[in-house]
mmCIF file of C-alpha atoms in Angstrom:
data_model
loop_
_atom_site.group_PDB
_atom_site.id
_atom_site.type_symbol
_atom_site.label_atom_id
_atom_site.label_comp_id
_atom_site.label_asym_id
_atom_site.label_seq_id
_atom_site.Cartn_x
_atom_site.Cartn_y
_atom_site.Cartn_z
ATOM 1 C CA UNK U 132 170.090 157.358 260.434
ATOM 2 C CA UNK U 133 169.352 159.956 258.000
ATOM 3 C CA UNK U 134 165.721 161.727 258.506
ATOM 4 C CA UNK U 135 163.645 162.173 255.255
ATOM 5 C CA UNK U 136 164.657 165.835 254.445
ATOM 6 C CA UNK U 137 168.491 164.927 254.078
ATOM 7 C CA UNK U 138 167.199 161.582 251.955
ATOM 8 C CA UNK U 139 165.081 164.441 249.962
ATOM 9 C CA UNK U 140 167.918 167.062 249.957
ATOM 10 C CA UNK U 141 170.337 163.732 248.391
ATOM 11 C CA UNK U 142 168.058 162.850 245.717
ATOM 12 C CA UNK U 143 167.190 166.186 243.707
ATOM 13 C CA UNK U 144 170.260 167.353 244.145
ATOM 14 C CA UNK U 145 171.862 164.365 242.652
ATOM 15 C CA UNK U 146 168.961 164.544 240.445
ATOM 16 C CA UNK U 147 170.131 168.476 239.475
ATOM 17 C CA UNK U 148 173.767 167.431 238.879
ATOM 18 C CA UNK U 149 172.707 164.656 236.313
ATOM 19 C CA UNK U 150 170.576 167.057 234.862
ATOM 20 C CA UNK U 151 173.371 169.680 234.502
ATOM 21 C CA UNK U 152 175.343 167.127 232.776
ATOM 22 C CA UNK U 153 172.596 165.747 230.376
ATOM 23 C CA UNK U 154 172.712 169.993 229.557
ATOM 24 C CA UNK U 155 175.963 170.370 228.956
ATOM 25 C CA UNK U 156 176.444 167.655 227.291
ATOM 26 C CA UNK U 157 173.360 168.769 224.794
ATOM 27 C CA UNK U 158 174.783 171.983 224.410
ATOM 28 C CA UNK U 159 178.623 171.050 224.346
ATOM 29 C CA UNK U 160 179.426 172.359 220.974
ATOM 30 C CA UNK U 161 176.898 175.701 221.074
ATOM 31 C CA UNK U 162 179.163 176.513 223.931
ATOM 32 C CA UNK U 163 182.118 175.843 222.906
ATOM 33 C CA UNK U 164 181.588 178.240 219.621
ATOM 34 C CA UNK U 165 180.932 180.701 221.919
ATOM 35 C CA UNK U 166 183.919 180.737 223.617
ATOM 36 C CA UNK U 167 185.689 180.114 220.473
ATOM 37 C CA UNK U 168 183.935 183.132 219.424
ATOM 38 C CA UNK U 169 184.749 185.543 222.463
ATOM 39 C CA UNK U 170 186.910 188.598 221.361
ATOM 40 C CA UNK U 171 189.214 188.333 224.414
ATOM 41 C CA UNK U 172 190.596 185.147 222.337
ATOM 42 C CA UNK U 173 191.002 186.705 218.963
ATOM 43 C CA UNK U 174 193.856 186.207 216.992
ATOM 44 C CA UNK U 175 195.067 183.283 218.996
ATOM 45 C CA UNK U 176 195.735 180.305 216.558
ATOM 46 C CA UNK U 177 195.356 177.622 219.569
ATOM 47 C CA UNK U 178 191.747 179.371 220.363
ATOM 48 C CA UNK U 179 189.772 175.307 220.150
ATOM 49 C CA UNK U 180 192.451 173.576 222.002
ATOM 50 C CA UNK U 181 192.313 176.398 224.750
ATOM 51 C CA UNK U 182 188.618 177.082 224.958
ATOM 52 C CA UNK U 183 187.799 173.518 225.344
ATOM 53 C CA UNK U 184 190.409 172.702 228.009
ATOM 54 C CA UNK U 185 188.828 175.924 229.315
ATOM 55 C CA UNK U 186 185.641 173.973 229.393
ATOM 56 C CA UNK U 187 186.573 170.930 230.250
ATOM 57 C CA UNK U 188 188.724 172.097 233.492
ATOM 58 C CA UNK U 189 185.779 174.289 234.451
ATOM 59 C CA UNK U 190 183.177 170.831 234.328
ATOM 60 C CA UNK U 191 185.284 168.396 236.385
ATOM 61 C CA UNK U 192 185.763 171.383 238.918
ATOM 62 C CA UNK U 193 181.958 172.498 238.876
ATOM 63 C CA UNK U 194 181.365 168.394 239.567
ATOM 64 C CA UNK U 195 183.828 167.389 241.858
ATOM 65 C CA UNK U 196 182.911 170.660 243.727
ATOM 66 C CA UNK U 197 179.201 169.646 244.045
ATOM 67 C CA UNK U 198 180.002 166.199 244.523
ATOM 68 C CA UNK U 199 181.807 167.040 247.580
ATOM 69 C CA UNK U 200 179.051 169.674 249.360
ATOM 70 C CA UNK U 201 176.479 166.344 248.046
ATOM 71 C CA UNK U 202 178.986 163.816 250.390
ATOM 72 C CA UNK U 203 179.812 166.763 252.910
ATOM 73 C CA UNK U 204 175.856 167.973 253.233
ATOM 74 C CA UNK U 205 174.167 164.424 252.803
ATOM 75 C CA UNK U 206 176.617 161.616 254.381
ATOM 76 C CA UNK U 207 178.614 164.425 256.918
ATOM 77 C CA UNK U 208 175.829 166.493 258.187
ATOM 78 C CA UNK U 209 178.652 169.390 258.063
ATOM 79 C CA UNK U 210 177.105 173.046 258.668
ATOM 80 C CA UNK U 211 179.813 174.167 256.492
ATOM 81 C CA UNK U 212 179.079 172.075 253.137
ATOM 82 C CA UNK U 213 174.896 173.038 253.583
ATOM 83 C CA UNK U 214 176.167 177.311 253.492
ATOM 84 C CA UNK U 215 178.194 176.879 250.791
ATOM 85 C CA UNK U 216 175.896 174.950 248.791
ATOM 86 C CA UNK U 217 172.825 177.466 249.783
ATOM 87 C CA UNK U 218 175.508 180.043 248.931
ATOM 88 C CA UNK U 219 176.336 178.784 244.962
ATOM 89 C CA UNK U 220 172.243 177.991 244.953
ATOM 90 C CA UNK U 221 171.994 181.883 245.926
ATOM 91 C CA UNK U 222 174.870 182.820 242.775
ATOM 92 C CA UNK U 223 172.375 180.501 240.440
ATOM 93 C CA UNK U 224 169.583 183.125 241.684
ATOM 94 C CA UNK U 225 171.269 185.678 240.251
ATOM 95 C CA UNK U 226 172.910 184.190 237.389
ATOM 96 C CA UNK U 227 168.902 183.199 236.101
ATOM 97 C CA UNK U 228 167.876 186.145 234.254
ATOM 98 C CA UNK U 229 171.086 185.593 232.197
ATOM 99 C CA UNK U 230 170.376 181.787 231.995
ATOM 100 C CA UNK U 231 167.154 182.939 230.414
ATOM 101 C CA UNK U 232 168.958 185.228 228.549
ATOM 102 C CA UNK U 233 171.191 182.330 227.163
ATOM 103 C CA UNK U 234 168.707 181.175 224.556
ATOM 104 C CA UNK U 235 170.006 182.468 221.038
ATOM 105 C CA UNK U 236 173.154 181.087 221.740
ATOM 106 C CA UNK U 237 172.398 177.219 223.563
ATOM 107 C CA UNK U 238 168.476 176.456 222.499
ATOM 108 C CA UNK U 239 165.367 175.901 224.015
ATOM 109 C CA UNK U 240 166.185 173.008 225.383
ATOM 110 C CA UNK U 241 169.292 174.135 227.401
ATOM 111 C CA UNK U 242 167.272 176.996 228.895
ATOM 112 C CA UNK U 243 164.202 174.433 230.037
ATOM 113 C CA UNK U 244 166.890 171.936 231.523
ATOM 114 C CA UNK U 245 168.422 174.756 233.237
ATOM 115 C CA UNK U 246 165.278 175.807 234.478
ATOM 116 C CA UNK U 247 164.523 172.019 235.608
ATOM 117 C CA UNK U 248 168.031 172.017 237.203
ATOM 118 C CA UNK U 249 167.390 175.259 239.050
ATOM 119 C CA UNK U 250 163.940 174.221 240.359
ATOM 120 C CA UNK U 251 165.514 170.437 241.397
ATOM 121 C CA UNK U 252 168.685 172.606 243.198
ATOM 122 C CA UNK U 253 165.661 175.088 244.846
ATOM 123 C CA UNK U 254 163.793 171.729 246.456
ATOM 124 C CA UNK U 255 167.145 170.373 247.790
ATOM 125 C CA UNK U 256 168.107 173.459 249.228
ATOM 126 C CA UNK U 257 164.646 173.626 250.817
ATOM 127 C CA UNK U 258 164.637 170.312 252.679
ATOM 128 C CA UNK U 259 167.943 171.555 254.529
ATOM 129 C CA UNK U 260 165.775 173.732 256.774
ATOM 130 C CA UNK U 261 163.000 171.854 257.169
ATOM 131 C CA UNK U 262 162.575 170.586 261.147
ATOM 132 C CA UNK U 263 163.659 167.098 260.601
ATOM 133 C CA UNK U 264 167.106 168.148 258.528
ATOM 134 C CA UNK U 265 167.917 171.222 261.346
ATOM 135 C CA UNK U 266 167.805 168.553 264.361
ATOM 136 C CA UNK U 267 170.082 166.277 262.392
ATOM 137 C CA UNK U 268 172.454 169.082 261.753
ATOM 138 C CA UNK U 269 172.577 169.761 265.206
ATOM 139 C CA UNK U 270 172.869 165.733 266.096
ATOM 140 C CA UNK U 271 169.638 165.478 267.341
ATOM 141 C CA UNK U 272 166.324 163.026 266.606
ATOM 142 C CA UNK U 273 163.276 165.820 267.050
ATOM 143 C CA UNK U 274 160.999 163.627 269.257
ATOM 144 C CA UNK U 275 157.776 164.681 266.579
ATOM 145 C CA UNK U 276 159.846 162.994 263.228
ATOM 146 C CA UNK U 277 161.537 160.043 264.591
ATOM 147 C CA UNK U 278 159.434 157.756 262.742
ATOM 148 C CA UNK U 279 160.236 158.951 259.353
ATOM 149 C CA UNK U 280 163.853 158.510 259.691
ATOM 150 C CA UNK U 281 165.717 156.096 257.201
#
């Protein structure tokens, strides 16, 4: 059985990656005219086609990437999956200020869903170290939490 933390750790970070999605999907074409608008593509006549299989090859990795640490970290218990998704949760630290940054070009709205997705990722992260998630990493019940457990 699953204790509370890893139940916890399952649901806001699903809840982050639907988020994410609702985002992108918001901001799709503000994006995409970016890109389109980059100098390193200048001059090339194929510059929509490219950019947005550039996009679109960069979402269904980003998901199926997350997907798997979600299956790996939440159904696995695998050490591995947890540091790797505390270690893209520590890249999102340092990609904020340029999240925040991001408003001219994607909105408001993109910014304060990225925010909410950052704060959701944050709380999932969290609940991996909390007493309950550590013993079942380990493959232990802690005698104190056993109640709690789904």
């Amino acid at each position: 059985m699953r204790p509370v933390s890893i139940v916890r750790f399952e649901q806001a970070y699903g809840a982050s990656i639907l988020v994410w999605l609702v985002n992108l999907a918001l901001g799709w074409k503000a994006r995409l005219a970016s890109l389109e608008n980059n100098p390193a593509f200048a001059g090339n006549p194929q510059m929509g086609e490219l950019a947005q299989t550039m996009m679109i090859g960069t979402t269904v990795f980003m998901l199926i990437l997350w997907l798997l640490l979600w299956y790996f970290t939440a159904r696995r218990a695998s050490e591995v999956a947890k540091w790797v998704a505390v270690a893209l949760f520590g890249l999102s630290v340092v990609g904020l200020p340029f999240t925040l940054m991001s408003y001219p070009i994607v909105g408001m709205l993109s910014v304060v869903l990225s925010l909410v997705a950052f704060v959701l990722t944050a709380y999932a992260v969290w609940m991996l170290f909390r007493p309950d998630a550590r013993a079942w990493f380990a493959g232990t019940q802690p005698e104190s939490e056993a109640a709690p457990f789904e």
